PDB file of C-alpha atoms in Angstrom:
ATOM      1  CA  UNK A   1    -107.626  10.779 127.019  1.00  0.00           C
ATOM      2  CA  UNK A   2    -107.011   7.068 126.385  1.00  0.00           C
ATOM      3  CA  UNK A   3    -103.533   6.036 125.387  1.00  0.00           C
ATOM      4  CA  UNK A   4    -102.717   4.583 121.964  1.00  0.00           C
ATOM      5  CA  UNK A   5    -101.723   1.292 123.599  1.00  0.00           C
ATOM      6  CA  UNK A   6    -105.217   1.012 125.111  1.00  0.00           C
ATOM      7  CA  UNK A   7    -107.024   1.723 121.772  1.00  0.00           C
ATOM      8  CA  UNK A   8    -105.017  -0.769 119.706  1.00  0.00           C
ATOM      9  CA  UNK A   9    -106.636  -3.901 121.299  1.00  0.00           C
ATOM     10  CA  UNK A  10    -110.083  -2.332 120.918  1.00  0.00           C
ATOM     11  CA  UNK A  11    -109.543  -1.666 117.193  1.00  0.00           C
ATOM     12  CA  UNK A  12    -108.174  -5.159 116.555  1.00  0.00           C
ATOM     13  CA  UNK A  13    -110.981  -6.684 118.590  1.00  0.00           C
ATOM     14  CA  UNK A  14    -113.614  -4.755 116.607  1.00  0.00           C
ATOM     15  CA  UNK A  15    -112.029  -5.853 113.337  1.00  0.00           C
ATOM     16  CA  UNK A  16    -112.121  -9.481 114.494  1.00  0.00           C
ATOM     17  CA  UNK A  17    -115.782  -9.182 115.453  1.00  0.00           C
ATOM     18  CA  UNK A  18    -116.628  -7.632 112.067  1.00  0.00           C
ATOM     19  CA  UNK A  19    -114.857 -10.412 110.164  1.00  0.00           C
ATOM     20  CA  UNK A  20    -116.593 -13.002 112.343  1.00  0.00           C
ATOM     21  CA  UNK A  21    -119.992 -11.426 111.646  1.00  0.00           C
ATOM     22  CA  UNK A  22    -119.333 -11.325 107.919  1.00  0.00           C
ATOM     23  CA  UNK A  23    -118.255 -14.968 107.921  1.00  0.00           C
ATOM     24  CA  UNK A  24    -121.320 -16.035 109.922  1.00  0.00           C
ATOM     25  CA  UNK A  25    -123.591 -14.263 107.395  1.00  0.00           C
ATOM     26  CA  UNK A  26    -121.969 -16.168 104.549  1.00  0.00           C
ATOM     27  CA  UNK A  27    -120.109 -13.082 103.297  1.00  0.00           C
ATOM     28  CA  UNK A  28    -116.386 -13.672 103.120  1.00  0.00           C
ATOM     29  CA  UNK A  29    -113.966 -10.762 102.786  1.00  0.00           C
ATOM     30  CA  UNK A  30    -112.850 -10.384  99.155  1.00  0.00           C
ATOM     31  CA  UNK A  31    -109.322 -11.573  98.607  1.00  0.00           C
ATOM     32  CA  UNK A  32    -107.207  -9.330  96.460  1.00  0.00           C
ATOM     33  CA  UNK A  33    -104.060 -10.682  94.903  1.00  0.00           C
ATOM     34  CA  UNK A  34    -102.159 -10.674  91.643  1.00  0.00           C
ATOM     35  CA  UNK A  35    -103.929 -13.760  90.240  1.00  0.00           C
ATOM     36  CA  UNK A  36    -107.468 -12.984  91.376  1.00  0.00           C
ATOM     37  CA  UNK A  37    -110.017 -11.856  88.838  1.00  0.00           C
ATOM     38  CA  UNK A  38    -111.553  -9.014  90.834  1.00  0.00           C
ATOM     39  CA  UNK A  39    -109.557  -6.340  92.578  1.00  0.00           C
ATOM     40  CA  UNK A  40    -109.996  -3.185  94.578  1.00  0.00           C
ATOM     41  CA  UNK A  41    -109.508  -1.219  91.360  1.00  0.00           C
ATOM     42  CA  UNK A  42    -112.080  -0.399  88.688  1.00  0.00           C
ATOM     43  CA  UNK A  43    -112.552  -3.482  86.519  1.00  0.00           C
ATOM     44  CA  UNK A  44    -115.151  -2.851  83.817  1.00  0.00           C
ATOM     45  CA  UNK A  45    -116.296  -3.410  80.221  1.00  0.00           C
ATOM     46  CA  UNK A  46    -115.904  -7.217  80.134  1.00  0.00           C
ATOM     47  CA  UNK A  47    -115.766  -9.129  76.857  1.00  0.00           C
ATOM     48  CA  UNK A  48    -115.802 -12.907  76.499  1.00  0.00           C
ATOM     49  CA  UNK A  49    -114.178 -14.875  73.682  1.00  0.00           C
ATOM     50  CA  UNK A  50    -116.432 -17.065  71.535  1.00  0.00           C
ATOM     51  CA  UNK A  51    -114.978 -20.265  72.996  1.00  0.00           C
ATOM     52  CA  UNK A  52    -115.593 -19.026  76.551  1.00  0.00           C
ATOM     53  CA  UNK A  53    -111.946 -19.389  77.576  1.00  0.00           C
ATOM     54  CA  UNK A  54    -110.760 -15.778  77.610  1.00  0.00           C
ATOM     55  CA  UNK A  55    -112.051 -12.675  79.352  1.00  0.00           C
ATOM     56  CA  UNK A  56    -110.822  -9.205  78.417  1.00  0.00           C
ATOM     57  CA  UNK A  57    -111.689  -6.147  80.458  1.00  0.00           C
ATOM     58  CA  UNK A  58    -110.530  -2.642  81.241  1.00  0.00           C
ATOM     59  CA  UNK A  59    -108.783  -2.033  84.544  1.00  0.00           C
ATOM     60  CA  UNK A  60    -106.911   0.842  86.125  1.00  0.00           C
ATOM     61  CA  UNK A  61    -104.684  -1.451  88.225  1.00  0.00           C
ATOM     62  CA  UNK A  62    -101.513  -0.023  86.702  1.00  0.00           C
ATOM     63  CA  UNK A  63    -102.470   3.640  86.988  1.00  0.00           C
ATOM     64  CA  UNK A  64    -104.254   4.032  83.633  1.00  0.00           C
ATOM     65  CA  UNK A  65    -107.012   2.224  81.760  1.00  0.00           C
ATOM     66  CA  UNK A  66    -105.511  -0.862  80.178  1.00  0.00           C
ATOM     67  CA  UNK A  67    -106.857  -4.080  78.662  1.00  0.00           C
ATOM     68  CA  UNK A  68    -106.299  -7.138  80.845  1.00  0.00           C
ATOM     69  CA  UNK A  69    -106.651 -10.650  79.461  1.00  0.00           C
ATOM     70  CA  UNK A  70    -107.642 -13.453  81.830  1.00  0.00           C
ATOM     71  CA  UNK A  71    -107.632 -17.189  81.059  1.00  0.00           C
ATOM     72  CA  UNK A  72    -110.793 -18.521  82.738  1.00  0.00           C
ATOM     73  CA  UNK A  73    -109.762 -22.194  82.431  1.00  0.00           C
ATOM     74  CA  UNK A  74    -106.324 -21.774  83.985  1.00  0.00           C
ATOM     75  CA  UNK A  75    -107.386 -18.900  86.280  1.00  0.00           C
ATOM     76  CA  UNK A  76    -104.390 -16.753  85.383  1.00  0.00           C
ATOM     77  CA  UNK A  77    -103.615 -13.530  83.560  1.00  0.00           C
ATOM     78  CA  UNK A  78    -101.943 -13.407  80.180  1.00  0.00           C
ATOM     79  CA  UNK A  79     -99.938 -10.265  79.545  1.00  0.00           C
ATOM     80  CA  UNK A  80     -99.269 -10.198  75.797  1.00  0.00           C
ATOM     81  CA  UNK A  81     -96.384  -7.909  74.900  1.00  0.00           C
ATOM     82  CA  UNK A  82     -97.417  -4.911  72.829  1.00  0.00           C
ATOM     83  CA  UNK A  83    -101.071  -4.937  73.869  1.00  0.00           C
ATOM     84  CA  UNK A  84    -100.946  -1.976  76.263  1.00  0.00           C
ATOM     85  CA  UNK A  85     -98.963   1.229  76.052  1.00  0.00           C
ATOM     86  CA  UNK A  86     -98.503   3.518  79.042  1.00  0.00           C
ATOM     87  CA  UNK A  87     -99.433   6.659  77.065  1.00  0.00           C
ATOM     88  CA  UNK A  88    -102.754   5.269  75.758  1.00  0.00           C
ATOM     89  CA  UNK A  89    -106.149   5.012  77.444  1.00  0.00           C
ATOM     90  CA  UNK A  90    -107.806   1.757  76.365  1.00  0.00           C
ATOM     91  CA  UNK A  91    -111.506   0.890  76.479  1.00  0.00           C
ATOM     92  CA  UNK A  92    -114.272  -1.219  74.885  1.00  0.00           C
ATOM     93  CA  UNK A  93    -112.417  -4.500  74.185  1.00  0.00           C
ATOM     94  CA  UNK A  94    -113.864  -7.209  71.948  1.00  0.00           C
ATOM     95  CA  UNK A  95    -112.452 -10.701  71.346  1.00  0.00           C
ATOM     96  CA  UNK A  96    -112.545 -13.081  68.409  1.00  0.00           C
ATOM     97  CA  UNK A  97    -113.396 -16.774  68.866  1.00  0.00           C
ATOM     98  CA  UNK A  98    -110.158 -17.879  70.592  1.00  0.00           C
ATOM     99  CA  UNK A  99    -109.022 -14.346  71.515  1.00  0.00           C
ATOM    100  CA  UNK A 100    -106.397 -14.362  68.801  1.00  0.00           C
ATOM    101  CA  UNK A 101    -107.669 -10.938  67.767  1.00  0.00           C
ATOM    102  CA  UNK A 102    -108.543  -8.165  70.200  1.00  0.00           C
ATOM    103  CA  UNK A 103    -110.068  -4.881  69.042  1.00  0.00           C
ATOM    104  CA  UNK A 104    -110.465  -1.911  71.332  1.00  0.00           C
ATOM    105  CA  UNK A 105    -110.609   1.864  71.482  1.00  0.00           C
ATOM    106  CA  UNK A 106    -107.274   3.526  72.181  1.00  0.00           C
ATOM    107  CA  UNK A 107    -107.239   7.213  73.012  1.00  0.00           C
ATOM    108  CA  UNK A 108    -103.964   8.973  72.468  1.00  0.00           C
ATOM    109  CA  UNK A 109    -104.086  12.713  73.091  1.00  0.00           C
ATOM    110  CA  UNK A 110    -107.873  12.537  73.490  1.00  0.00           C
ATOM    111  CA  UNK A 111    -108.654  11.150  70.037  1.00  0.00           C
ATOM    112  CA  UNK A 112    -110.241   7.673  69.957  1.00  0.00           C
ATOM    113  CA  UNK A 113    -109.016   5.178  67.368  1.00  0.00           C
ATOM    114  CA  UNK A 114    -109.726   1.498  66.866  1.00  0.00           C
ATOM    115  CA  UNK A 115    -106.762  -0.809  67.372  1.00  0.00           C
ATOM    116  CA  UNK A 116    -106.555  -4.458  66.309  1.00  0.00           C
ATOM    117  CA  UNK A 117    -104.098  -6.600  68.261  1.00  0.00           C
ATOM    118  CA  UNK A 118    -102.994 -10.047  67.038  1.00  0.00           C
ATOM    119  CA  UNK A 119    -101.865 -12.300  69.906  1.00  0.00           C
ATOM    120  CA  UNK A 120     -99.994 -14.655  67.537  1.00  0.00           C
ATOM    121  CA  UNK A 121     -97.832 -12.014  65.860  1.00  0.00           C
ATOM    122  CA  UNK A 122     -97.910  -9.726  68.952  1.00  0.00           C
ATOM    123  CA  UNK A 123     -98.535  -6.743  66.694  1.00  0.00           C
ATOM    124  CA  UNK A 124    -101.016  -3.899  66.902  1.00  0.00           C
ATOM    125  CA  UNK A 125    -102.587  -2.239  63.900  1.00  0.00           C
ATOM    126  CA  UNK A 126    -104.363   1.115  63.943  1.00  0.00           C
ATOM    127  CA  UNK A 127    -107.524   0.261  61.994  1.00  0.00           C
ATOM    128  CA  UNK A 128    -108.934   3.788  61.807  1.00  0.00           C
ATOM    129  CA  UNK A 129    -105.715   5.612  60.951  1.00  0.00           C
ATOM    130  CA  UNK A 130    -106.589   8.710  58.921  1.00  0.00           C
ATOM    131  CA  UNK A 131    -110.264   8.307  59.804  1.00  0.00           C
ATOM    132  CA  UNK A 132    -111.706  11.772  60.440  1.00  0.00           C
ATOM    133  CA  UNK A 133    -114.790  10.869  62.466  1.00  0.00           C
ATOM    134  CA  UNK A 134    -115.227   9.836  66.075  1.00  0.00           C
ATOM    135  CA  UNK A 135    -115.559   6.107  66.696  1.00  0.00           C
ATOM    136  CA  UNK A 136    -116.792   3.988  69.594  1.00  0.00           C
ATOM    137  CA  UNK A 137    -117.884   0.464  70.645  1.00  0.00           C
ATOM    138  CA  UNK A 138    -115.898  -1.765  68.258  1.00  0.00           C
ATOM    139  CA  UNK A 139    -116.803  -5.469  67.986  1.00  0.00           C
ATOM    140  CA  UNK A 140    -114.933  -8.161  66.071  1.00  0.00           C
ATOM    141  CA  UNK A 141    -116.551 -11.173  64.412  1.00  0.00           C
ATOM    142  CA  UNK A 142    -115.730 -14.606  65.844  1.00  0.00           C
ATOM    143  CA  UNK A 143    -113.462 -15.442  62.894  1.00  0.00           C
ATOM    144  CA  UNK A 144    -111.709 -12.044  63.072  1.00  0.00           C
ATOM    145  CA  UNK A 145    -112.556 -10.930  59.549  1.00  0.00           C
ATOM    146  CA  UNK A 146    -115.113  -8.207  60.289  1.00  0.00           C
ATOM    147  CA  UNK A 147    -115.011  -5.274  62.677  1.00  0.00           C
ATOM    148  CA  UNK A 148    -118.169  -3.264  63.354  1.00  0.00           C
ATOM    149  CA  UNK A 149    -118.208   0.037  65.184  1.00  0.00           C
ATOM    150  CA  UNK A 150    -120.186   3.211  65.677  1.00  0.00           C
ATOM    151  CA  UNK A 151    -119.095   6.330  63.812  1.00  0.00           C
ATOM    152  CA  UNK A 152    -120.167   9.960  63.760  1.00  0.00           C
ATOM    153  CA  UNK A 153    -119.146  10.494  60.140  1.00  0.00           C
ATOM    154  CA  UNK A 154    -122.591  11.770  59.063  1.00  0.00           C
ATOM    155  CA  UNK A 155    -123.168  13.944  62.135  1.00  0.00           C
ATOM    156  CA  UNK A 156    -125.030  11.201  63.993  1.00  0.00           C
ATOM    157  CA  UNK A 157    -124.051   7.803  65.354  1.00  0.00           C
ATOM    158  CA  UNK A 158    -124.172   5.206  62.567  1.00  0.00           C
ATOM    159  CA  UNK A 159    -122.800   1.685  62.256  1.00  0.00           C
ATOM    160  CA  UNK A 160    -119.956   0.786  59.905  1.00  0.00           C
ATOM    161  CA  UNK A 161    -118.644  -2.631  58.972  1.00  0.00           C
ATOM    162  CA  UNK A 162    -114.967  -3.036  58.136  1.00  0.00           C
ATOM    163  CA  UNK A 163    -114.068  -6.128  56.098  1.00  0.00           C
ATOM    164  CA  UNK A 164    -110.428  -7.026  56.741  1.00  0.00           C
ATOM    165  CA  UNK A 165    -110.460  -9.073  53.531  1.00  0.00           C
ATOM    166  CA  UNK A 166    -110.414 -12.717  52.476  1.00  0.00           C
ATOM    167  CA  UNK A 167    -106.638 -13.079  52.812  1.00  0.00           C
ATOM    168  CA  UNK A 168    -106.335 -12.651  56.590  1.00  0.00           C
ATOM    169  CA  UNK A 169    -105.696 -15.615  58.859  1.00  0.00           C
ATOM    170  CA  UNK A 170    -109.075 -16.428  60.359  1.00  0.00           C
ATOM    171  CA  UNK A 171    -109.470 -17.231  64.034  1.00  0.00           C
ATOM    172  CA  UNK A 172    -110.782 -20.776  63.772  1.00  0.00           C
ATOM    173  CA  UNK A 173    -110.404 -23.727  66.143  1.00  0.00           C
ATOM    174  CA  UNK A 174    -107.515 -26.047  65.289  1.00  0.00           C
ATOM    175  CA  UNK A 175    -108.430 -28.645  62.692  1.00  0.00           C
ATOM    176  CA  UNK A 176    -111.656 -26.960  61.623  1.00  0.00           C
ATOM    177  CA  UNK A 177    -112.022 -26.936  57.843  1.00  0.00           C
ATOM    178  CA  UNK A 178    -112.811 -23.588  56.271  1.00  0.00           C
ATOM    179  CA  UNK A 179    -115.801 -23.816  53.967  1.00  0.00           C
ATOM    180  CA  UNK A 180    -116.202 -21.618  50.962  1.00  0.00           C
ATOM    181  CA  UNK A 181    -119.290 -19.493  51.789  1.00  0.00           C
ATOM    182  CA  UNK A 182    -120.050 -19.146  48.059  1.00  0.00           C
ATOM    183  CA  UNK A 183    -120.406 -22.927  47.737  1.00  0.00           C
ATOM    184  CA  UNK A 184    -123.743 -23.120  49.570  1.00  0.00           C
ATOM    185  CA  UNK A 185    -125.492 -20.244  47.824  1.00  0.00           C
ATOM    186  CA  UNK A 186    -128.631 -21.144  45.817  1.00  0.00           C
ATOM    187  CA  UNK A 187    -128.282 -20.913  42.041  1.00  0.00           C
TER     188      UNK A 187
END
């Protein structure tokens, strides 16, 4: 039986050969680190902000499904306080134009609800509180006013539109004037 000291150089030599073969084929080993986008964990359900700067996705890097927010321009993660809770399973994120608003499904005790998170105020709001039907796949409009989602309220999957109202702060680029949509209607 070969000794452990004899096998160690063989294992390290084989690993070196494998890495050399991968590099010669143009396949580099994936680097995993705290600031890299991809990891050895499940990263899924990506959503891109309207301005193309932010990427939100679900990852189990911290032991449960949580929403991660990645700044594509600066190649770094943003960890907004209050976005994730350890006792909640998060899924299906959607971002407004500049990622000010994030909507997602949060399952607490097995019941899915839609949560709206505001990155400016760092507050979460349960949008479907008291809602008796199952919900899934929420999407938020670029300006943050409307949320659409699927609901089983009528015993089948239907689409509902939630209007957050005209008095919310819209997610618009800085300096962009807000036009009155009624102004351009034909008379």
